mmCIF file with all atom_site columns, C-alpha atoms in Angstrom:
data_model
loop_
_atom_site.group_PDB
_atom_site.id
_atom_site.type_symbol
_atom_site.label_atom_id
_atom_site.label_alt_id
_atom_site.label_comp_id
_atom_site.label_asym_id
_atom_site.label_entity_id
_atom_site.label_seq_id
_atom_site.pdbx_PDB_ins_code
_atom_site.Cartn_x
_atom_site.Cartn_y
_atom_site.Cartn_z
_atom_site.occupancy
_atom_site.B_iso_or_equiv
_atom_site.pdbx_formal_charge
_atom_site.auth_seq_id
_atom_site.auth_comp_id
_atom_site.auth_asym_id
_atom_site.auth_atom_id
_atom_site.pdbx_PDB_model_num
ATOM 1   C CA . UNK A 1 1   ? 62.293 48.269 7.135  1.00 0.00 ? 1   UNK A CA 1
ATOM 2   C CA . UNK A 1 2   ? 59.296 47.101 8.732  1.00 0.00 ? 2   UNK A CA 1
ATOM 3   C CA . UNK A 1 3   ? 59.573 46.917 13.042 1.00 0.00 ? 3   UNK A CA 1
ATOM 4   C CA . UNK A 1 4   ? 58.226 43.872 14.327 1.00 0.00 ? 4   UNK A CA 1
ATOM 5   C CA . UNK A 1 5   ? 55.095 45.566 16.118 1.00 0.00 ? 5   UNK A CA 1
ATOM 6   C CA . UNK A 1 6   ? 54.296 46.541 12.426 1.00 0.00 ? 6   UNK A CA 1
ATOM 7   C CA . UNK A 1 7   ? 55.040 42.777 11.379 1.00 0.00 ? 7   UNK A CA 1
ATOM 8   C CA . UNK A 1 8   ? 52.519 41.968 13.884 1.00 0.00 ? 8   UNK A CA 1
ATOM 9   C CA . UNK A 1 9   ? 49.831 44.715 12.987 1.00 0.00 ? 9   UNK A CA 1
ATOM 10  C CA . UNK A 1 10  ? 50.442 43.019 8.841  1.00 0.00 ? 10  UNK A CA 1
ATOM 11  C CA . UNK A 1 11  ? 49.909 39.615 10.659 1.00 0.00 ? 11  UNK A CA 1
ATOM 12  C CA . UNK A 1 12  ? 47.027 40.582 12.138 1.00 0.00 ? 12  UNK A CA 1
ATOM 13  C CA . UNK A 1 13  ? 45.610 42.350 8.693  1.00 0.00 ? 13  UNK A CA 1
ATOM 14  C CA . UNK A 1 14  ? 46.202 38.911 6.652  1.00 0.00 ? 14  UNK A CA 1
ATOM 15  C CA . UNK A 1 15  ? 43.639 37.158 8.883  1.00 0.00 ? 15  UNK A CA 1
ATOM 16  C CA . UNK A 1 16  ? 44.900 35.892 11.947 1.00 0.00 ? 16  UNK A CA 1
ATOM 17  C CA . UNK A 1 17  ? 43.575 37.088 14.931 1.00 0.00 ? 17  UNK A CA 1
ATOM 18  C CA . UNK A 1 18  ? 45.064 39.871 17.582 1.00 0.00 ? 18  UNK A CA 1
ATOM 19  C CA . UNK A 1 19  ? 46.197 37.520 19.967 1.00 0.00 ? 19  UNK A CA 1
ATOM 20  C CA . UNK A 1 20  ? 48.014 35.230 17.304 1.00 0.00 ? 20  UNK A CA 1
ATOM 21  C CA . UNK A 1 21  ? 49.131 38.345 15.825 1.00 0.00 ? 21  UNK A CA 1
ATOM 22  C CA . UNK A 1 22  ? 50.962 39.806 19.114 1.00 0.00 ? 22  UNK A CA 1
ATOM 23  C CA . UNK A 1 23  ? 51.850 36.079 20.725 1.00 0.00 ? 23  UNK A CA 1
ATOM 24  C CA . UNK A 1 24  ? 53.733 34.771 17.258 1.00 0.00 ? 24  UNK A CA 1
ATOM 25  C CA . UNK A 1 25  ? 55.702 38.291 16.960 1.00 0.00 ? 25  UNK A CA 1
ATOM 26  C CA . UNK A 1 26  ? 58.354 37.308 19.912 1.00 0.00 ? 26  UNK A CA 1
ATOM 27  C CA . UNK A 1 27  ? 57.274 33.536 20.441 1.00 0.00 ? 27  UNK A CA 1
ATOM 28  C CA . UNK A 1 28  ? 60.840 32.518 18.348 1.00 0.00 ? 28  UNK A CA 1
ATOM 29  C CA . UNK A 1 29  ? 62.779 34.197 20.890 1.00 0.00 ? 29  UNK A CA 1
ATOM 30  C CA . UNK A 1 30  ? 61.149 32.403 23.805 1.00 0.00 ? 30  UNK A CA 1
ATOM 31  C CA . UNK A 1 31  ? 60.969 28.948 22.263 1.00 0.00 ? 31  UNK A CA 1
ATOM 32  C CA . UNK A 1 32  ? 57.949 28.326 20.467 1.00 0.00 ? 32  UNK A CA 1
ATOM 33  C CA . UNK A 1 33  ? 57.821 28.292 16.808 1.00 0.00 ? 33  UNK A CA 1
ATOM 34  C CA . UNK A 1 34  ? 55.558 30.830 14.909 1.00 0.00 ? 34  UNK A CA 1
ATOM 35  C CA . UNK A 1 35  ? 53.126 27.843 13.908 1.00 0.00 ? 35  UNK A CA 1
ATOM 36  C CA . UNK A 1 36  ? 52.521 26.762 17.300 1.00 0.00 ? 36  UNK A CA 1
ATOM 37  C CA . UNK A 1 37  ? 52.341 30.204 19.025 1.00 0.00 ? 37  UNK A CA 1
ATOM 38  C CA . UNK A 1 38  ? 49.378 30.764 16.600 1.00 0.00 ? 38  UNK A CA 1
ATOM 39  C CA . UNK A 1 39  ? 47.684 27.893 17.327 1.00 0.00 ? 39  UNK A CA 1
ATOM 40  C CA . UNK A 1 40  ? 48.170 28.346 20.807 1.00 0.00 ? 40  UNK A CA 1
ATOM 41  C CA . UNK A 1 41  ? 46.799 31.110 20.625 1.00 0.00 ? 41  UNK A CA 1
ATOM 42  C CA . UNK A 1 42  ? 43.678 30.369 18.014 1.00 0.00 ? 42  UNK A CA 1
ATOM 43  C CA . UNK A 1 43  ? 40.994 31.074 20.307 1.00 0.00 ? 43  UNK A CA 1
ATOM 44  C CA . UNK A 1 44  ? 42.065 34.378 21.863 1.00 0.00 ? 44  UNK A CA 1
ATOM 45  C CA . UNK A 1 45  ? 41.014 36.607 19.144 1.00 0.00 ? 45  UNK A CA 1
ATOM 46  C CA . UNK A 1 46  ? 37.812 38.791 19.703 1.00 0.00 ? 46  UNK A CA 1
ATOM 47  C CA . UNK A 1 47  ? 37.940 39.122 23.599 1.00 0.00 ? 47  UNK A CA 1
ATOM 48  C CA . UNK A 1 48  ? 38.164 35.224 24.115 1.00 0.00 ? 48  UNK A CA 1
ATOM 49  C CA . UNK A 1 49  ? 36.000 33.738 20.729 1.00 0.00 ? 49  UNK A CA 1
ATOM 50  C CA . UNK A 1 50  ? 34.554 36.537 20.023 1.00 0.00 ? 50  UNK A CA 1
ATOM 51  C CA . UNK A 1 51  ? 33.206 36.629 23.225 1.00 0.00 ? 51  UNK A CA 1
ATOM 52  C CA . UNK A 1 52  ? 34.202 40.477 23.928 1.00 0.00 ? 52  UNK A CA 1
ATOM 53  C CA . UNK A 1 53  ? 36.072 39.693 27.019 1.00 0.00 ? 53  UNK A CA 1
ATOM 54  C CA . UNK A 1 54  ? 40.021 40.741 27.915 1.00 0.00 ? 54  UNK A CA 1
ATOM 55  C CA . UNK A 1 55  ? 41.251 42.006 23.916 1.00 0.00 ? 55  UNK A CA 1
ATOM 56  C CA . UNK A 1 56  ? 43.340 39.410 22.092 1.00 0.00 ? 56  UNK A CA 1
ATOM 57  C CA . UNK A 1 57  ? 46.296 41.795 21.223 1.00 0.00 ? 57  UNK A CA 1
ATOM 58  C CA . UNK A 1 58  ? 46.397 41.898 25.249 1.00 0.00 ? 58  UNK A CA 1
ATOM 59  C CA . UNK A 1 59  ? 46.380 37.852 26.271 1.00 0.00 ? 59  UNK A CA 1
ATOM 60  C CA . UNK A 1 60  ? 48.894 37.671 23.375 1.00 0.00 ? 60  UNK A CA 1
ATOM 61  C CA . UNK A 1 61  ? 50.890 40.405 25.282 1.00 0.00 ? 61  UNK A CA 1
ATOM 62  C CA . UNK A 1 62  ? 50.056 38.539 28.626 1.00 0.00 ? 62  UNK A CA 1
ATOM 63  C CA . UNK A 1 63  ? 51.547 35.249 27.010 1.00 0.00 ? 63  UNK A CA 1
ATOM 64  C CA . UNK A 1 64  ? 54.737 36.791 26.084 1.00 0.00 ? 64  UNK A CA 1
ATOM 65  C CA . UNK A 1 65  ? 55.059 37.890 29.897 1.00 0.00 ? 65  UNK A CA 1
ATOM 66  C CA . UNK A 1 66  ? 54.337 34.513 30.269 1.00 0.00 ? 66  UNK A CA 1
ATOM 67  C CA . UNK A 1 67  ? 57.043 32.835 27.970 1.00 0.00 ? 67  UNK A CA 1
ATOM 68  C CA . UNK A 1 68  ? 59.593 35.348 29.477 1.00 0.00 ? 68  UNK A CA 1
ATOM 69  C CA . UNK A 1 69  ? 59.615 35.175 32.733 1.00 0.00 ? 69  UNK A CA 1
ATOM 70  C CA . UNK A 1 70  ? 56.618 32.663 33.754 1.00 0.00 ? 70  UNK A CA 1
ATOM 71  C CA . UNK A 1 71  ? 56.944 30.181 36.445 1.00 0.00 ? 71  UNK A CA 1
ATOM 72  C CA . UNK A 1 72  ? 57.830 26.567 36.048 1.00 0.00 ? 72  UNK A CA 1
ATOM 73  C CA . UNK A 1 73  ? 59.651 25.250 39.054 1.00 0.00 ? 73  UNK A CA 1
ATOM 74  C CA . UNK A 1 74  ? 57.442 24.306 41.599 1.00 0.00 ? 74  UNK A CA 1
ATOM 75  C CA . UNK A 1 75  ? 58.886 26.003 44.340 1.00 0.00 ? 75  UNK A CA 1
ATOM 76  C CA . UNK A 1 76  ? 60.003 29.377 41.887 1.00 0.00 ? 76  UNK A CA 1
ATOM 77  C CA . UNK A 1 77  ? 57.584 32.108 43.498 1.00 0.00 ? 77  UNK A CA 1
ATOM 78  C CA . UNK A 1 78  ? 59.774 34.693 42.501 1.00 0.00 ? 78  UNK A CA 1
ATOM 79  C CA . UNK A 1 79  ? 59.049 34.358 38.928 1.00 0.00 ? 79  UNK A CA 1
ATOM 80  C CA . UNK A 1 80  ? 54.885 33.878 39.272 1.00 0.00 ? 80  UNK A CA 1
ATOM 81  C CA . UNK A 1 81  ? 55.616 37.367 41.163 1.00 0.00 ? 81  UNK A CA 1
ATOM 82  C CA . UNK A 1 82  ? 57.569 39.152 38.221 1.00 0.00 ? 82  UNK A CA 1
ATOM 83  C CA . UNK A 1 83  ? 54.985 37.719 35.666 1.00 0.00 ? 83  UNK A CA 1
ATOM 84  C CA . UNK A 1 84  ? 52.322 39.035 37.985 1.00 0.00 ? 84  UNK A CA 1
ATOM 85  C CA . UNK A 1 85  ? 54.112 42.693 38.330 1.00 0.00 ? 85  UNK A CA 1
ATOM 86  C CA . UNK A 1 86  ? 54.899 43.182 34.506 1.00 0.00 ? 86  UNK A CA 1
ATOM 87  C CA . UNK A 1 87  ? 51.514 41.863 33.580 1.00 0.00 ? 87  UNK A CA 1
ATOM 88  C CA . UNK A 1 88  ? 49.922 44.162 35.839 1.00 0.00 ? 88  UNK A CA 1
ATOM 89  C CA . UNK A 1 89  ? 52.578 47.178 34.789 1.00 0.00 ? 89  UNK A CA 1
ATOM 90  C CA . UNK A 1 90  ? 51.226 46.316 30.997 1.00 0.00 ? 90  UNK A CA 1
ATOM 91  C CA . UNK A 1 91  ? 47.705 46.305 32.012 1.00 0.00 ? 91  UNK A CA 1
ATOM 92  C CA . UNK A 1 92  ? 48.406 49.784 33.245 1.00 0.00 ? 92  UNK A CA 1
ATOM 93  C CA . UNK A 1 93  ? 50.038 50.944 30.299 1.00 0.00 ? 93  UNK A CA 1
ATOM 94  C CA . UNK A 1 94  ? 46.991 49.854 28.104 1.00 0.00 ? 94  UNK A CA 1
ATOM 95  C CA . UNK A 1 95  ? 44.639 51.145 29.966 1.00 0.00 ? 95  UNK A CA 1
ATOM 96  C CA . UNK A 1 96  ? 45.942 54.495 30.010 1.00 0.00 ? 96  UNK A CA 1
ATOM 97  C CA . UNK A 1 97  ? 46.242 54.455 26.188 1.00 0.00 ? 97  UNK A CA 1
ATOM 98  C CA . UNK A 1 98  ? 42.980 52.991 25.555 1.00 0.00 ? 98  UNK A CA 1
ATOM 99  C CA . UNK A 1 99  ? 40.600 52.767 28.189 1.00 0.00 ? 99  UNK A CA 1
ATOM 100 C CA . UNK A 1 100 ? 40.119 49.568 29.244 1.00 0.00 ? 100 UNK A CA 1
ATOM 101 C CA . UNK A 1 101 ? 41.611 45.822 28.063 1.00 0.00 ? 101 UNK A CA 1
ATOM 102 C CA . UNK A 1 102 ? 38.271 44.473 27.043 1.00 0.00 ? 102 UNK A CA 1
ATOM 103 C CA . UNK A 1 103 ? 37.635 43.553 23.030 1.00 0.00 ? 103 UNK A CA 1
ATOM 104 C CA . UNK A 1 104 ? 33.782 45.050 23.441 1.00 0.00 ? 104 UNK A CA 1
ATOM 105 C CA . UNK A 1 105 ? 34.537 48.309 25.347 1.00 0.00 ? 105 UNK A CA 1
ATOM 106 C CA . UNK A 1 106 ? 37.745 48.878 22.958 1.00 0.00 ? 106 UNK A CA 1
ATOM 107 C CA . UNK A 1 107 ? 35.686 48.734 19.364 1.00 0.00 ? 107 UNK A CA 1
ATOM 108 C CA . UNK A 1 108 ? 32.392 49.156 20.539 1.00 0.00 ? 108 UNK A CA 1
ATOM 109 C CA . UNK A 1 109 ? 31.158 46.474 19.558 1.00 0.00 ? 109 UNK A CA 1
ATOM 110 C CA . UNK A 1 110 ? 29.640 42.814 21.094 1.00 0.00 ? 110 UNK A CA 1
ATOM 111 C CA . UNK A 1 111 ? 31.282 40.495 18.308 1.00 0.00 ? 111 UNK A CA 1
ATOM 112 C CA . UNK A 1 112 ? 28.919 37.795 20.569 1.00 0.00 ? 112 UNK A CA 1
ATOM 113 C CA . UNK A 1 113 ? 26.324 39.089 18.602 1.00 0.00 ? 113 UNK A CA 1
ATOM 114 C CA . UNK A 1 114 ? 26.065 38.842 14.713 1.00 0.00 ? 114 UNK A CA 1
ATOM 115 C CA . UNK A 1 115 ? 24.185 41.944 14.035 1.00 0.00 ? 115 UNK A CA 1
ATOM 116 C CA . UNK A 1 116 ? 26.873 43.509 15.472 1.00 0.00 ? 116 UNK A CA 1
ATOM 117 C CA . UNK A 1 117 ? 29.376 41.446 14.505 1.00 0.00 ? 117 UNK A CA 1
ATOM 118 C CA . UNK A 1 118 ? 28.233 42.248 11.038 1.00 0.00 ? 118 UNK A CA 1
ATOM 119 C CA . UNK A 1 119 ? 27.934 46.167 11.778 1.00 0.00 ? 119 UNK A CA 1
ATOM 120 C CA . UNK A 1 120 ? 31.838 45.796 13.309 1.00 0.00 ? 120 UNK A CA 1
ATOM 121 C CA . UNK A 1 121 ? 32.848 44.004 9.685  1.00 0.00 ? 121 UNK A CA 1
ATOM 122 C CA . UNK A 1 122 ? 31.350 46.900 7.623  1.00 0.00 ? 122 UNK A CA 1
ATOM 123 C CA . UNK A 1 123 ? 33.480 49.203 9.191  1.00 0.00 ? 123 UNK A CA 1
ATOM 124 C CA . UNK A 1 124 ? 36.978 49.719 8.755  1.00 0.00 ? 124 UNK A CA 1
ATOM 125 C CA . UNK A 1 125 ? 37.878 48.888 12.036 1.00 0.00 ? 125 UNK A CA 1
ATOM 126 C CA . UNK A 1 126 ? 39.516 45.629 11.632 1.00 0.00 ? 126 UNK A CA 1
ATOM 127 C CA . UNK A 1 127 ? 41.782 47.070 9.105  1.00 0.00 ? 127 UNK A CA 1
ATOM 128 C CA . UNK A 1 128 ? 42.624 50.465 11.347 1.00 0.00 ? 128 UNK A CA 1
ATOM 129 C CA . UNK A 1 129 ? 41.565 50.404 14.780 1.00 0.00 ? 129 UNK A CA 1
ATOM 130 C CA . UNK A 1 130 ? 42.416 46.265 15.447 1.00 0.00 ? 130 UNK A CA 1
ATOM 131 C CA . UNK A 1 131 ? 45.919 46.465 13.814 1.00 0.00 ? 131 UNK A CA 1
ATOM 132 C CA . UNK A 1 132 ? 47.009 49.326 15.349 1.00 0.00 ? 132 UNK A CA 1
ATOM 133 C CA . UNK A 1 133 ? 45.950 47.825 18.212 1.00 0.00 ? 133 UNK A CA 1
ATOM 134 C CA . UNK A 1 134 ? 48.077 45.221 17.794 1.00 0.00 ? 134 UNK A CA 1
ATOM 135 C CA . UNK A 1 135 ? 50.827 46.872 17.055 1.00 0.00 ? 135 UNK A CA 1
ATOM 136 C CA . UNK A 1 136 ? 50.843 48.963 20.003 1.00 0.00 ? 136 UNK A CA 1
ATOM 137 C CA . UNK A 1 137 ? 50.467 45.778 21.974 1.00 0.00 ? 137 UNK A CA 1
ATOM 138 C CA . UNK A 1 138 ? 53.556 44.573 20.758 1.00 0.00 ? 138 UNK A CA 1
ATOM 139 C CA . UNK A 1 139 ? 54.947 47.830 21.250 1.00 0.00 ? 139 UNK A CA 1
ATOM 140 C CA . UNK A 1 140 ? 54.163 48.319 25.225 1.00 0.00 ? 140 UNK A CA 1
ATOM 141 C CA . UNK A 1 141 ? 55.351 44.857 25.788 1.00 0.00 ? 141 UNK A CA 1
ATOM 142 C CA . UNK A 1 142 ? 58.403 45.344 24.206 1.00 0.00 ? 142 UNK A CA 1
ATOM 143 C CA . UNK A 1 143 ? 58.654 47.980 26.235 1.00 0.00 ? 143 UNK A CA 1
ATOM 144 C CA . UNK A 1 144 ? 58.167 46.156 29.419 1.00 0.00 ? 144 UNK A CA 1
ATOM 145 C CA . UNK A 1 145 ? 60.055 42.990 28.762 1.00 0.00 ? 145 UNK A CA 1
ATOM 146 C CA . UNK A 1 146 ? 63.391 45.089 27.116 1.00 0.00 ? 146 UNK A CA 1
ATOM 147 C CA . UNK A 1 147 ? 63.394 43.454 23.877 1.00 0.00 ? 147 UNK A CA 1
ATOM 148 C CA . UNK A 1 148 ? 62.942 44.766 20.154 1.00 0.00 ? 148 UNK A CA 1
#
């Protein structure tokens, strides 16, 4: 049987993007449907658009921090500072697996540009490197928030 960071990393492979991929995995739990967590989370994929920024399989991560333990009473510090703390303990995590948290400096590519865009698409990468990618996203944060 199939994990759910492996769910995720088959999500991922049947077009939606990282962040959708990692955000919609454990979005039930937290009380968003599977629909809206992707659309939330639509324009996340590729480092921000495709803009190479912070990887989507993190800000999906980062999101699930967010739906856990995220603050939403005005005067509830406490929580901002345990999203802040786990987000930052992921962060570490990641980074020490892979490098860095940025789409561009993780596949080595600028998907900002279409020539390289294009050169990223010939590869395999988006059906190796991305998913397990994604997977392992939804594997650290797991991890970190106890659940899976």
């Amino acid at each position: 049987m199939a994990t759910i960071a492996e769910k995720a990393a088959e999500t991922f492979k049947s077009g939606f993007n990282c962040a959708q991929a990692v955000l919609s995995s454990h979005s039930v739990e937290y009380g968003i449907d599977t629909t809206t967590a992707k659309k939330v989370a639509g324009a996340f994929g590729g480092g921000m658009a495709n803009n190479g920024e912070i990887c989507g399989a993190v800000t999906g991560a980062f999101m699930l921090i967010g739906l856990k333990h995220g603050k939403c009473i005005e005067d509830d510090n406490d929580s901002k500072a345990k999203t802040y703390k786990l987000t930052n303990t992921y962060i570490q995590k990641f980074k020490k697996e892979f490098g860095s948290i940025k789409c561009k400096e993780l596949i080595k590519y600028d998907l900002s540009i279409e020539e390289e865009a294009a050169k990223a698409r010939a590869t395999d990468l988006f059906k190796t490197f991305c998913p397990m990618l994604v997977k392992r996203s939804v594997e650290l944060v797991e991890e970190i928030l106890e659940i899976g």
